[in-house]
Amino acid sequence: MKSFQVQTQTRNQLVDITAQVQEALRELGATDGVCTVFCPHTTAAITINENADPDVCRDWLENLNRLVPAHQDYYRHGEGNSDSHVKSSLVGASEQVIVENGKLQLGTWQSIYFAEFDGSRTRTVHIKFVST
Ligand code: ZN
């Protein structure tokens, strides 16, 4: 396993971590197999989406914020970040990507994103490669 840190800047943010995942695979000596990208936090997530138009990430976050509002009268969780916990589960803690010759088999317009829902914080991402 390999891990790296991600420094987020705002409460809700998508950070492109594709280059760091690819570098972790190089350090692991990955060849052919499957890479799991895992987020060990309950108020953040991992997702894959478009990297060409930055408005895609902006609209993605805006829609998620409207689906799961930050403040509601019925929230009971004392930390005040109930929305962050819901978004974390909706988006999911991990993604799996096929690796061939050590290279992530992402589509042309795909990137792997760390999704922050309770920043700013220093976060950790775990990378596990399994040869097949
Ligand atoms: Zn909490």
Coordinates of C-alpha atoms in Angstrom, one line a residue, residues 43-115:
T43 CA -16.6 13.6 5.5
A44 CA -14.8 13.2 2.2
A45 CA -14.9 10.8 -0.8
I46 CA -13.3 9.6 -4.0
T47 CA -14.9 9.9 -7.4
I48 CA -14.1 9.9 -11.2
N49 CA -15.4 12.6 -13.5
E50 CA -14.5 15.0 -16.3
N51 CA -11.3 17.0 -16.2
A52 CA -11.7 19.1 -19.4
D53 CA -14.2 21.8 -18.4
P54 CA -13.8 23.1 -14.8
D55 CA -17.5 24.0 -14.8
V56 CA -18.3 20.3 -14.6
C57 CA -16.7 20.1 -11.2
R58 CA -18.4 23.4 -10.2
D59 CA -21.8 22.2 -11.3
W60 CA -21.3 18.8 -9.7
L61 CA -20.6 20.4 -6.3
E62 CA -23.4 22.9 -6.7
N63 CA -25.9 20.0 -7.4
L64 CA -24.6 18.0 -4.5
N65 CA -25.0 21.1 -2.2
R66 CA -28.6 21.5 -3.3
L67 CA -29.3 17.7 -2.8
V68 CA -27.8 17.8 0.7
P69 CA -28.2 21.3 2.2
A70 CA -25.5 22.4 4.8
H71 CA -28.0 23.4 7.5
Q72 CA -31.4 21.9 8.3
D73 CA -33.6 22.3 11.4
Y74 CA -33.8 18.5 11.8
Y75 CA -30.0 17.8 11.9
R76 CA -29.0 16.5 15.3
H77 CA -25.3 15.7 14.9
G78 CA -23.4 18.1 17.3
E79 CA -20.4 18.7 15.0
G80 CA -22.6 20.6 12.6
N81 CA -21.4 18.7 9.5
S82 CA -24.3 16.3 8.9
D83 CA -24.3 17.2 5.2
S84 CA -20.6 16.3 5.0
H85 CA -21.3 12.8 6.3
V86 CA -24.2 12.2 3.9
K87 CA -22.2 13.4 0.9
S88 CA -19.3 11.2 1.9
S89 CA -21.6 8.1 1.8
L90 CA -23.4 9.1 -1.4
V91 CA -20.2 9.7 -3.4
G92 CA -18.4 6.7 -1.8
A93 CA -15.1 6.0 -0.1
S94 CA -13.3 4.4 -3.0
E95 CA -12.9 3.9 -6.7
Q96 CA -11.2 1.0 -8.6
V97 CA -9.3 1.6 -11.9
I98 CA -7.8 -1.0 -14.2
V99 CA -4.0 -0.8 -14.6
E100 CA -2.2 -2.0 -17.7
N101 CA 1.6 -1.8 -18.0
G102 CA 1.6 0.4 -14.8
K103 CA -0.7 2.9 -16.4
L104 CA -4.2 3.9 -15.2
Q105 CA -6.8 3.0 -17.9
L106 CA -8.8 6.1 -17.5
G107 CA -10.7 7.6 -20.4
T108 CA -9.4 10.7 -22.2
W109 CA -11.6 13.0 -20.2
Q110 CA -11.5 11.2 -16.9
S111 CA -9.7 12.2 -13.7
I112 CA -9.7 10.7 -10.2
Y113 CA -10.9 13.3 -7.7
F114 CA -10.6 13.7 -4.0
A115 CA -14.0 15.1 -2.9

